Amino acid sequence: MMSAFEMNQNLDYLEEELKGVPEYVDAFQRVFSGEINRERIAMALASFQRTLISRNAPVDRYLDGDKRP
């Protein structure tokens, strides 16, 4: 999350930003039974990323043997 090639976000600031959004505070309490912290932010992002599914993207076709540009 801190990488300039990804979110470029300081984790200290991220925690404070999310704690400033009442909907996020409520959601973290409901889902994790606790307050927003770095570990739970990582868990939330990991859960979201597992829902992303790519099908038939150019990289998928390439990995399946299609070498066309």
Coordinates of C-alpha atoms in Angstrom, one line a residue:
M1 CA 0.0 0.0 0.0
M2 CA 2.9 2.3 0.7
S3 CA 4.6 1.7 -2.7
A4 CA 4.6 4.7 -5.1
F5 CA 3.6 2.1 -7.8
E6 CA 0.5 1.0 -5.9
M7 CA -1.5 3.2 -3.5
N8 CA 1.3 5.5 -2.4
Q9 CA -0.4 5.9 0.9
N10 CA 1.2 6.3 4.3
L11 CA -0.5 3.8 6.6
D12 CA -0.7 6.1 9.6
Y13 CA -2.6 8.6 7.4
L14 CA -4.8 5.9 5.9
E15 CA -5.9 4.7 9.3
E16 CA -6.9 8.2 10.3
E17 CA -8.6 8.9 7.0
L18 CA -10.7 5.7 7.3
K19 CA -11.6 6.5 11.0
G20 CA -12.9 9.8 9.8
V21 CA -15.6 8.1 7.7
P22 CA -18.5 6.9 9.9
E23 CA -19.6 4.3 7.3
Y24 CA -16.2 2.7 7.4
V25 CA -16.0 2.8 11.2
D26 CA -19.4 1.0 11.3
A27 CA -18.5 -1.5 8.6
F28 CA -15.2 -2.5 10.3
Q29 CA -17.0 -2.9 13.6
R30 CA -19.7 -5.1 12.0
V31 CA -17.2 -7.2 10.0
F32 CA -14.2 -7.4 12.3
S33 CA -15.8 -6.7 15.7
G34 CA -13.2 -4.1 16.2
E35 CA -11.9 -0.7 15.2
I36 CA -10.0 0.2 12.1
N37 CA -6.3 -0.7 12.2
R38 CA -3.6 -1.7 9.8
E39 CA -4.1 -5.5 10.1
R40 CA -7.9 -5.2 9.5
I41 CA -7.3 -2.8 6.5
A42 CA -5.1 -5.5 5.0
M43 CA -7.7 -8.1 5.7
A44 CA -10.4 -6.0 4.1
L45 CA -8.3 -5.4 1.0
A46 CA -7.3 -9.0 0.7
S47 CA -11.0 -10.0 0.9
F48 CA -11.9 -7.5 -1.8
Q49 CA -9.1 -8.7 -4.1
R50 CA -10.3 -12.3 -3.8
T51 CA -13.6 -11.2 -5.4
L52 CA -11.9 -9.8 -8.5
I53 CA -12.0 -12.3 -11.4
S54 CA -10.5 -11.8 -14.8
R55 CA -11.6 -13.8 -17.7
N56 CA -10.3 -13.7 -21.2
A57 CA -8.1 -10.7 -20.6
P58 CA -5.2 -10.3 -23.0
V59 CA -2.8 -11.8 -20.4
D60 CA -5.1 -14.8 -20.0
R61 CA -5.1 -15.4 -23.8
Y62 CA -1.3 -15.0 -23.9
L63 CA -0.9 -17.5 -21.1
D64 CA -3.2 -19.9 -23.0
G65 CA -0.8 -19.7 -26.0
D66 CA -2.2 -16.8 -28.1
K67 CA 1.0 -14.9 -29.0
R68 CA -0.7 -12.3 -31.2
P69 CA 0.0 -8.7 -30.2

